[in-house]
Amino acid sequence: MVVDCDTGVDDALALLYLAGDPTVELVAVGTVDGNVPVPLGAQNCLRVLDVAGCGAVPVAVGCDRPLLEPSHYAEHFHGRDGLGDSGLPPSARQLSPESAVGQLLRLARSQPGELTLLAIGPLTNVAVALMLEPELPVLLREVVVMGGAVACPGNQSPWAEFNVAHDPEAAEMVLSAAWNELTLVGLDATSQAILRPPAVARISACGSGSARFATRIVRQQMELKGEFELCDPLAAAICVDRSLATRLSTPVRVELRGEHTRGATIADLRSSEVGPASPRPAVSVAMTIDFDRFIANFLTHLGVGS
Ligand code: BDR
Ligand code: CA
């Protein structure tokens, strides 16, 4: 698996989730402008991977701005350091000399049909990779994207989810491509993946490095809101085990021009049967999740015993 991310508290938790799953081979991580400026997101990836015992996984820096618009960061939510203002020390490790886009293309071309891409940040890197390599959709086995809000409100605006709203043009390019398989894990599903105080208490009581790290980075939001939405960890979990969510098969477009709705993800909800004459490929939208199994996996992957 290759992860593209904008680390970010929940991106960090997603990386810990994957690192704690023995069935996952994490090949490389790329970073993109999103929650925080891309150099900071990249440093955060190194920090998380160090803690998770994945110090050999390369981290490459990707696009430093969306395709069209200036950046709007989410430091108000993720903290000035992107990790909940947790004051964690920097990693001693170096970033990869290659770009995140170059890394993704090299890996996809060298192992055609074998890699899964988990994209849990804005889709700028993936869109640039698509422009450089039109065969990318068939070179990757599967793509799982955390993004969108198909039949529910947004979080960046009433209509748009953050990752799509940050770079709507990139998201539209990705959703219009003919991937072998694309799963969209949007707010429809992630709004059910809520970390609550009893689970946090179990994580805090656990001595594993991943659990201690997770406790520190969620503290700020738990104190502010009393809960934390596990957006990116849910996408990671569904990427590993598709049976965690029900799916709706539908083409999805991104609203690019709406006065109020730019960045909204628009599904064709008229039918779940999309025929060959459809103007664009259907994607698989995660809808209802098996929360109990997801949260149990989340705790286990952080090293929390039952
Ligand atoms: C998404 O936006 C970011 O702030 C999170 O990391 C997640 O990827 C949720 O809308
Ligand atoms: Ca993210």
Coordinates of N, CA, C and O and ligand atoms in Angstrom, one line a residue, residues 6 10-11 35 120-121 163 232, ligand 2:
D6 N -1.9 14.3 4.4 CA -1.6 15.7 4.8 C -1.5 15.8 6.3 O -2.3 16.5 6.9
D10 N -5.8 13.1 12.3 CA -6.4 11.8 11.9 C -5.6 11.0 10.8 O -5.7 9.8 10.8
D11 N -4.8 11.8 10.0 CA -3.9 11.1 9.1 C -2.9 10.3 10.0 O -2.6 9.1 9.6
N35 N -4.1 19.9 5.4 CA -4.3 20.3 6.8 C -3.3 21.4 7.2 O -3.6 22.3 7.9
I120 N -5.6 10.2 1.7 CA -6.4 10.7 2.8 C -6.1 12.2 3.0 O -6.4 12.8 4.1
G121 N -5.7 12.8 1.9 CA -5.6 14.3 1.9 C -6.2 14.8 0.6 O -6.8 14.0 -0.1
N163 N -11.2 17.7 2.2 CA -10.2 17.3 1.2 C -10.6 17.6 -0.3 O -9.8 18.0 -1.1
D232 N -9.8 9.7 8.6 CA -8.8 9.0 7.9 C -8.5 7.5 8.4 O -8.3 6.6 7.6
Ligands
CA2 CA -6.2 14.0 6.0

